[in-house]
Amino acid sequence: MLKTILKIVLPFVLGAAILWWMYRGEDFAALWHVVTKEMKWGWMLFSFVFGALAMVVRAVRWRMTLEPLGEKPRLRTAIDAVFLSYGASLVVPRIGEVMRCGTLKRMDSISFSKGVGTVLTERIVDSLLIVALTVLSLFSQLPVFLNFLRTTGITPSGLINRFTQTGYIVTAVCVIALVVGLSLLASRYAVLRGGRDLLRDVKDGILSLRQVRRPVLYWILSLSIWMCYFLHFYIAFFCFKETAEFPLLGAFLVFCVGSFAVLVPTPNGAGPWHFAVKTMLVIYGIAEAPAVMFALVVHTVQTLLVAVLGICAWADLNTIKIKR
């Protein structure tokens, strides 16, 4: 019981501690003025389209990997399961993977173990893609980044010195939390299914990937998921005058770094994501105040979108007839 409570409470405490440290001296009256008077909400609402679309495409791709295993969930329930999984992860980090497999088991009688296998394989594919995209982004931005250092007169050592001692502590805490979170995630699956069952599930998931009827479409959908996530993030830059002219490739690198920060087990990456995005924006020359504001507003609004979609999915699932 205590272990379960700690798994739920500690991620919230970690996220809240980092957020408190980042925003402890902020002028929230000025922030509220920017949000209500200066921010261009039309761009933010437009970005929602891509945030929701990424989850829909994820559901379509998931059905493609389940089909070779003889499982055919309804598209509607698959989409609801994905929406619900993201919403549930706001309450208990990383519970979403199990939640969506359980949802299809309950609604469409889809094998839970096969669902887990395909989700694990999906995570591997996504991890390989984001690593590849990050490497490409780093190489594409290296000349720009070096030119920025020359133009501003900042040396690599001087850039490192811009990190405060507290900044190093936060970075270390995030890395440790990431390692611990991944270990707990692996142990949860191992306890849930047992060692042999887990290996079998992963094997089934990999085989389903090899047997996908339209592999080219599968990879197109996989790339589309990340492009939608990026557009969901990038379009938000146009909401604020300080970031409206931020370079596209630079924004993509910030997105990639933020994607890794989300792996730290806090609700939707709260805290580590803010810290990573703010730091990257400052490195690119954005003043700290608007960088901090950008991270707070964008993450908060996009998290609300995830929560609303999760609630809508839960409501919709209660209107769908269970398939026996």
Short mmCIF file of C-alpha atoms in Angstrom, two decimals:
data_model
loop_
_atom_site.label_atom_id
_atom_site.label_comp_id
_atom_site.label_asym_id
_atom_site.label_seq_id
_atom_site.Cartn_x
_atom_site.Cartn_y
_atom_site.Cartn_z
CA MET A 1 0.00 0.00 0.00
CA LEU A 2 2.79 2.41 0.97
CA LYS A 3 4.69 1.60 -2.22
CA THR A 4 1.62 2.39 -4.32
CA ILE A 5 1.07 5.69 -2.53
CA LEU A 6 4.71 6.67 -3.04
CA LYS A 7 4.47 5.90 -6.76
CA ILE A 8 1.59 8.35 -7.01
CA VAL A 9 2.77 11.03 -4.58
CA LEU A 10 6.50 11.25 -5.37
CA PRO A 11 6.07 12.24 -9.07
CA PHE A 12 3.74 15.06 -7.99
CA VAL A 13 6.20 16.18 -5.30
CA LEU A 14 9.12 16.15 -7.74
CA GLY A 15 7.20 18.08 -10.39
CA ALA A 16 5.87 20.59 -7.85
CA ALA A 17 9.34 21.14 -6.34
CA ILE A 18 10.88 21.93 -9.74
CA LEU A 19 7.97 24.20 -10.67
CA TRP A 20 8.25 26.03 -7.35
CA TRP A 21 11.97 26.57 -7.87
CA MET A 22 11.45 27.87 -11.42
CA TYR A 23 8.52 30.20 -10.68
CA ARG A 24 9.18 31.24 -7.06
CA GLY A 25 10.07 34.83 -8.00
CA GLU A 26 7.78 35.35 -10.97
CA ASP A 27 5.34 38.25 -11.29
CA PHE A 28 2.11 36.34 -11.88
CA ALA A 29 0.14 39.56 -12.32
CA ALA A 30 2.29 40.39 -15.36
CA LEU A 31 1.93 36.81 -16.56
CA TRP A 32 -1.86 37.03 -16.28
CA HIS A 33 -1.79 40.27 -18.27
CA VAL A 34 0.16 38.60 -21.07
CA VAL A 35 -2.17 35.61 -21.13
CA THR A 36 -5.38 37.64 -21.15
CA LYS A 37 -4.33 40.73 -23.14
CA GLU A 38 -1.32 39.97 -25.36
CA MET A 39 -1.36 36.26 -26.10
CA LYS A 40 -2.78 35.24 -29.50
CA TRP A 41 -5.18 32.47 -28.51
CA GLY A 42 -6.14 31.70 -32.10
CA TRP A 43 -2.77 30.10 -32.66
CA MET A 44 -3.09 28.06 -29.48
CA LEU A 45 -6.53 26.78 -30.48
CA PHE A 46 -5.15 25.88 -33.91
CA SER A 47 -2.36 23.86 -32.27
CA PHE A 48 -5.00 21.76 -30.49
CA VAL A 49 -5.92 20.20 -33.83
CA PHE A 50 -2.49 18.61 -34.12
CA GLY A 51 -2.39 17.59 -30.45
CA ALA A 52 -5.61 15.60 -30.86
CA LEU A 53 -4.63 14.35 -34.33
CA ALA A 54 -1.40 12.83 -32.98
CA MET A 55 -3.43 10.65 -30.60
CA VAL A 56 -5.89 9.66 -33.33
CA VAL A 57 -3.04 8.62 -35.64
CA ARG A 58 -1.52 6.67 -32.74
CA ALA A 59 -4.78 4.74 -32.36
CA VAL A 60 -4.89 3.97 -36.10
CA ARG A 61 -1.30 2.72 -36.01
CA TRP A 62 -2.02 0.61 -32.93
CA ARG A 63 -4.88 -1.16 -34.71
CA MET A 64 -2.49 -2.02 -37.55
CA THR A 65 -0.18 -3.91 -35.18
CA LEU A 66 -3.04 -5.71 -33.44
CA GLU A 67 -4.56 -6.96 -36.69
CA PRO A 68 -1.82 -9.55 -37.49
CA LEU A 69 -2.41 -11.02 -34.02
CA GLY A 70 -6.05 -11.69 -34.89
CA GLU A 71 -7.34 -8.77 -32.82
CA LYS A 72 -9.64 -6.19 -34.44
CA PRO A 73 -10.70 -3.43 -32.04
CA ARG A 74 -13.11 -0.78 -33.21
CA LEU A 75 -11.48 2.48 -34.28
CA ARG A 76 -13.72 4.45 -31.96
CA THR A 77 -12.77 2.46 -28.89
CA ALA A 78 -9.09 2.51 -29.86
CA ILE A 79 -9.15 6.31 -30.10
CA ASP A 80 -11.00 6.60 -26.79
CA ALA A 81 -8.50 4.21 -25.18
CA VAL A 82 -5.57 6.36 -26.31
CA PHE A 83 -7.24 9.59 -25.16
CA LEU A 84 -8.07 8.00 -21.81
CA SER A 85 -4.54 6.65 -21.38
CA TYR A 86 -3.02 10.11 -21.73
CA GLY A 87 -5.54 11.56 -19.30
CA ALA A 88 -4.92 8.80 -16.76
CA SER A 89 -1.16 9.41 -16.92
CA LEU A 90 -1.78 12.91 -15.58
CA VAL A 91 -2.95 11.29 -12.35
CA VAL A 92 -0.58 8.33 -12.19
CA PRO A 93 2.48 8.74 -14.44
CA ARG A 94 3.05 5.88 -16.89
CA ILE A 95 -0.23 4.13 -16.03
CA GLY A 96 -1.58 4.94 -19.48
CA GLU A 97 0.08 1.98 -21.23
CA VAL A 98 -1.76 -0.46 -19.00
CA MET A 99 -4.94 1.62 -19.02
CA ARG A 100 -5.45 1.56 -22.77
CA CYS A 101 -4.80 -2.19 -23.04
CA GLY A 102 -7.30 -2.76 -20.25
CA THR A 103 -9.83 -0.52 -22.00
CA LEU A 104 -9.71 -2.56 -25.21
CA LYS A 105 -9.90 -5.76 -23.15
CA ARG A 106 -13.08 -4.53 -21.45
CA MET A 107 -14.76 -2.92 -24.47
CA ASP A 108 -13.73 -5.12 -27.41
CA SER A 109 -12.45 -8.33 -25.74
CA ILE A 110 -8.93 -7.72 -27.05
CA SER A 111 -6.22 -9.87 -25.49
CA PHE A 112 -4.56 -7.82 -22.76
CA SER A 113 -1.19 -9.57 -23.13
CA LYS A 114 -1.12 -9.01 -26.88
CA GLY A 115 -2.06 -5.40 -26.34
CA VAL A 116 0.84 -4.96 -23.91
CA GLY A 117 3.21 -6.52 -26.43
CA THR A 118 2.19 -4.13 -29.19
CA VAL A 119 2.40 -1.13 -26.85
CA LEU A 120 5.91 -2.08 -25.76
CA THR A 121 6.95 -2.44 -29.39
CA GLU A 122 5.30 0.89 -30.14
CA ARG A 123 7.41 2.51 -27.44
CA ILE A 124 10.55 1.03 -28.95
CA VAL A 125 9.64 2.37 -32.40
CA ASP A 126 8.85 5.82 -30.97
CA SER A 127 12.11 5.86 -29.01
CA LEU A 128 14.16 5.00 -32.09
CA LEU A 129 12.39 7.70 -34.10
CA ILE A 130 12.82 10.47 -31.54
CA VAL A 131 16.51 9.57 -31.07
CA ALA A 132 17.05 9.67 -34.85
CA LEU A 133 15.15 12.95 -35.18
CA THR A 134 17.12 14.47 -32.30
CA VAL A 135 20.45 13.50 -33.87
CA LEU A 136 19.38 15.00 -37.20
CA SER A 137 18.18 18.13 -35.41
CA LEU A 138 21.46 18.51 -33.54
CA PHE A 139 23.50 18.23 -36.74
CA SER A 140 21.24 20.63 -38.60
CA GLN A 141 21.48 23.19 -35.81
CA LEU A 142 25.20 22.88 -35.09
CA PRO A 143 26.28 25.61 -37.58
CA VAL A 144 23.49 27.91 -36.39
CA PHE A 145 24.36 27.27 -32.78
CA LEU A 146 28.08 27.92 -33.31
CA ASN A 147 27.25 31.10 -35.22
CA PHE A 148 25.05 32.20 -32.33
CA LEU A 149 27.95 31.70 -29.92
CA ARG A 150 30.29 33.72 -32.16
CA THR A 151 27.75 36.51 -32.67
CA THR A 152 26.95 36.89 -28.99
CA GLY A 153 30.54 36.39 -27.87
CA ILE A 154 29.53 33.54 -25.60
CA THR A 155 32.07 30.72 -25.33
CA PRO A 156 31.03 27.11 -24.63
CA SER A 157 32.50 27.43 -21.13
CA GLY A 158 30.64 30.70 -20.62
CA LEU A 159 27.42 29.03 -21.74
CA ILE A 160 27.94 26.29 -19.18
CA ASN A 161 28.56 28.93 -16.51
CA ARG A 162 25.07 30.34 -17.17
CA PHE A 163 23.77 27.27 -15.39
CA THR A 164 23.34 28.01 -11.71
CA GLN A 165 24.24 25.53 -9.00
CA THR A 166 20.54 24.91 -8.46
CA GLY A 167 20.21 24.27 -12.19
CA TYR A 168 22.79 21.51 -11.97
CA ILE A 169 20.98 20.04 -8.98
CA VAL A 170 17.65 20.05 -10.84
CA THR A 171 19.29 18.38 -13.85
CA ALA A 172 20.81 15.69 -11.64
CA VAL A 173 17.48 15.08 -9.88
CA CYS A 174 15.70 14.76 -13.25
CA VAL A 175 18.25 12.23 -14.52
CA ILE A 176 18.00 10.17 -11.33
CA ALA A 177 14.19 10.32 -11.44
CA LEU A 178 14.23 9.19 -15.07
CA VAL A 179 16.38 6.16 -14.26
CA VAL A 180 14.23 5.26 -11.24
CA GLY A 181 11.01 5.77 -13.22
CA LEU A 182 12.13 3.53 -16.08
CA SER A 183 13.21 0.88 -13.57
CA LEU A 184 9.82 0.98 -11.85
CA LEU A 185 8.07 0.80 -15.21
CA ALA A 186 10.04 -2.27 -16.20
CA SER A 187 9.43 -3.93 -12.83
CA ARG A 188 5.69 -3.18 -13.05
CA TYR A 189 5.41 -4.98 -16.35
CA ALA A 190 7.53 -7.84 -15.06
CA VAL A 191 5.37 -8.28 -11.97
CA LEU A 192 2.18 -7.84 -13.97
CA ARG A 193 2.89 -10.48 -16.57
CA GLY A 194 5.84 -12.45 -15.24
CA GLY A 195 9.23 -12.70 -16.93
CA ARG A 196 8.34 -15.33 -19.53
CA ASP A 197 5.00 -13.75 -20.36
CA LEU A 198 6.67 -10.38 -20.81
CA LEU A 199 9.19 -11.77 -23.29
CA ARG A 200 6.40 -13.55 -25.13
CA ASP A 201 4.37 -10.34 -25.30
CA VAL A 202 7.29 -8.40 -26.70
CA LYS A 203 7.95 -11.18 -29.21
CA ASP A 204 4.31 -11.13 -30.31
CA GLY A 205 4.48 -7.36 -30.66
CA ILE A 206 7.61 -7.52 -32.81
CA LEU A 207 6.10 -10.25 -34.95
CA SER A 208 2.98 -8.16 -35.41
CA LEU A 209 5.19 -5.33 -36.66
CA ARG A 210 6.81 -7.63 -39.20
CA GLN A 211 3.43 -8.87 -40.35
CA VAL A 212 1.74 -5.49 -40.74
CA ARG A 213 -0.05 -5.54 -44.09
CA ARG A 214 1.12 -2.06 -45.14
CA PRO A 215 4.53 -1.46 -43.53
CA VAL A 216 5.17 1.74 -45.51
CA LEU A 217 1.92 3.19 -44.18
CA TYR A 218 2.92 2.11 -40.67
CA TRP A 219 6.16 4.12 -40.82
CA ILE A 220 4.41 7.07 -42.42
CA LEU A 221 1.95 7.07 -39.54
CA SER A 222 4.81 6.77 -37.04
CA LEU A 223 6.52 9.84 -38.47
CA SER A 224 3.18 11.63 -38.69
CA ILE A 225 2.64 11.17 -34.95
CA TRP A 226 5.85 13.03 -34.16
CA MET A 227 5.21 15.69 -36.79
CA CYS A 228 1.80 16.32 -35.24
CA TYR A 229 3.35 16.54 -31.78
CA PHE A 230 5.90 19.00 -33.13
CA LEU A 231 3.28 21.18 -34.84
CA HIS A 232 1.24 21.10 -31.64
CA PHE A 233 4.29 22.54 -29.90
CA TYR A 234 5.66 24.82 -32.64
CA ILE A 235 2.42 26.62 -33.49
CA ALA A 236 2.31 27.80 -29.86
CA PHE A 237 5.42 29.90 -30.60
CA PHE A 238 3.25 32.26 -32.62
CA CYS A 239 1.12 33.01 -29.55
CA PHE A 240 3.82 35.28 -28.09
CA LYS A 241 5.70 38.16 -29.69
CA GLU A 242 9.00 37.09 -28.09
CA THR A 243 8.93 33.66 -29.78
CA ALA A 244 6.95 34.41 -32.96
CA GLU A 245 10.10 34.57 -35.09
CA PHE A 246 11.89 31.64 -33.47
CA PRO A 247 13.68 29.52 -36.14
CA LEU A 248 11.83 26.38 -37.24
CA LEU A 249 14.78 24.01 -36.85
CA GLY A 250 15.65 25.57 -33.52
CA ALA A 251 12.11 24.97 -32.32
CA PHE A 252 12.41 21.36 -33.45
CA LEU A 253 15.53 20.89 -31.34
CA VAL A 254 13.76 22.43 -28.35
CA PHE A 255 10.87 20.03 -29.00
CA CYS A 256 13.22 17.02 -29.08
CA VAL A 257 14.90 18.02 -25.81
CA GLY A 258 11.48 18.55 -24.23
CA SER A 259 10.38 15.11 -25.43
CA PHE A 260 13.21 13.49 -23.49
CA ALA A 261 12.37 15.58 -20.41
CA VAL A 262 8.82 14.17 -20.47
CA LEU A 263 10.32 10.73 -19.75
CA VAL A 264 10.96 11.84 -16.18
CA PRO A 265 8.04 10.35 -14.21
CA THR A 266 6.06 13.46 -13.29
CA PRO A 267 2.50 14.27 -14.46
CA ASN A 268 2.91 15.02 -18.18
CA GLY A 269 6.56 15.88 -17.55
CA ALA A 270 5.60 18.86 -15.35
CA GLY A 271 8.75 20.44 -13.96
CA PRO A 272 11.45 18.70 -16.01
CA TRP A 273 9.75 19.75 -19.28
CA HIS A 274 9.50 23.37 -18.12
CA PHE A 275 13.14 23.38 -17.07
CA ALA A 276 14.38 21.81 -20.33
CA VAL A 277 12.33 24.07 -22.63
CA LYS A 278 13.16 27.24 -20.69
CA THR A 279 16.86 26.40 -20.73
CA MET A 280 16.87 25.74 -24.49
CA LEU A 281 15.01 28.97 -25.23
CA VAL A 282 17.48 30.96 -23.12
CA ILE A 283 20.38 29.33 -24.96
CA TYR A 284 18.84 30.52 -28.22
CA GLY A 285 18.72 34.07 -26.94
CA ILE A 286 15.19 34.38 -25.57
CA ALA A 287 15.15 36.40 -22.34
CA GLU A 288 14.56 34.29 -19.24
CA ALA A 289 11.24 35.93 -18.26
CA PRO A 290 9.42 35.23 -21.57
CA ALA A 291 11.10 31.80 -21.78
CA VAL A 292 9.73 30.85 -18.36
CA MET A 293 6.32 32.27 -19.29
CA PHE A 294 6.26 30.33 -22.56
CA ALA A 295 7.04 27.03 -20.82
CA LEU A 296 4.41 27.57 -18.13
CA VAL A 297 1.56 28.70 -20.41
CA VAL A 298 2.13 26.18 -23.20
CA HIS A 299 2.50 23.19 -20.86
CA THR A 300 -0.50 24.20 -18.75
CA VAL A 301 -2.83 24.74 -21.71
CA GLN A 302 -1.72 21.60 -23.52
CA THR A 303 -2.10 19.56 -20.34
CA LEU A 304 -5.65 20.86 -20.01
CA LEU A 305 -6.29 19.63 -23.56
CA VAL A 306 -5.10 16.14 -22.59
CA ALA A 307 -7.36 16.19 -19.52
CA VAL A 308 -10.40 17.32 -21.53
CA LEU A 309 -9.83 14.66 -24.19
CA GLY A 310 -9.45 12.03 -21.48
CA ILE A 311 -12.74 13.06 -19.85
CA CYS A 312 -14.51 13.08 -23.23
CA ALA A 313 -13.15 9.61 -23.99
CA TRP A 314 -14.35 8.28 -20.62
CA ALA A 315 -17.80 9.73 -21.27
CA ASP A 316 -17.91 8.29 -24.78
CA LEU A 317 -16.84 4.84 -23.62
CA ASN A 318 -19.83 4.78 -21.29
CA THR A 319 -22.13 5.19 -24.31
CA ILE A 320 -20.54 2.43 -26.42
CA LYS A 321 -21.92 -1.06 -26.31
CA ILE A 322 -19.43 -3.63 -25.02
CA LYS A 323 -18.36 -6.10 -27.70
CA ARG A 324 -18.39 -9.72 -26.59
#
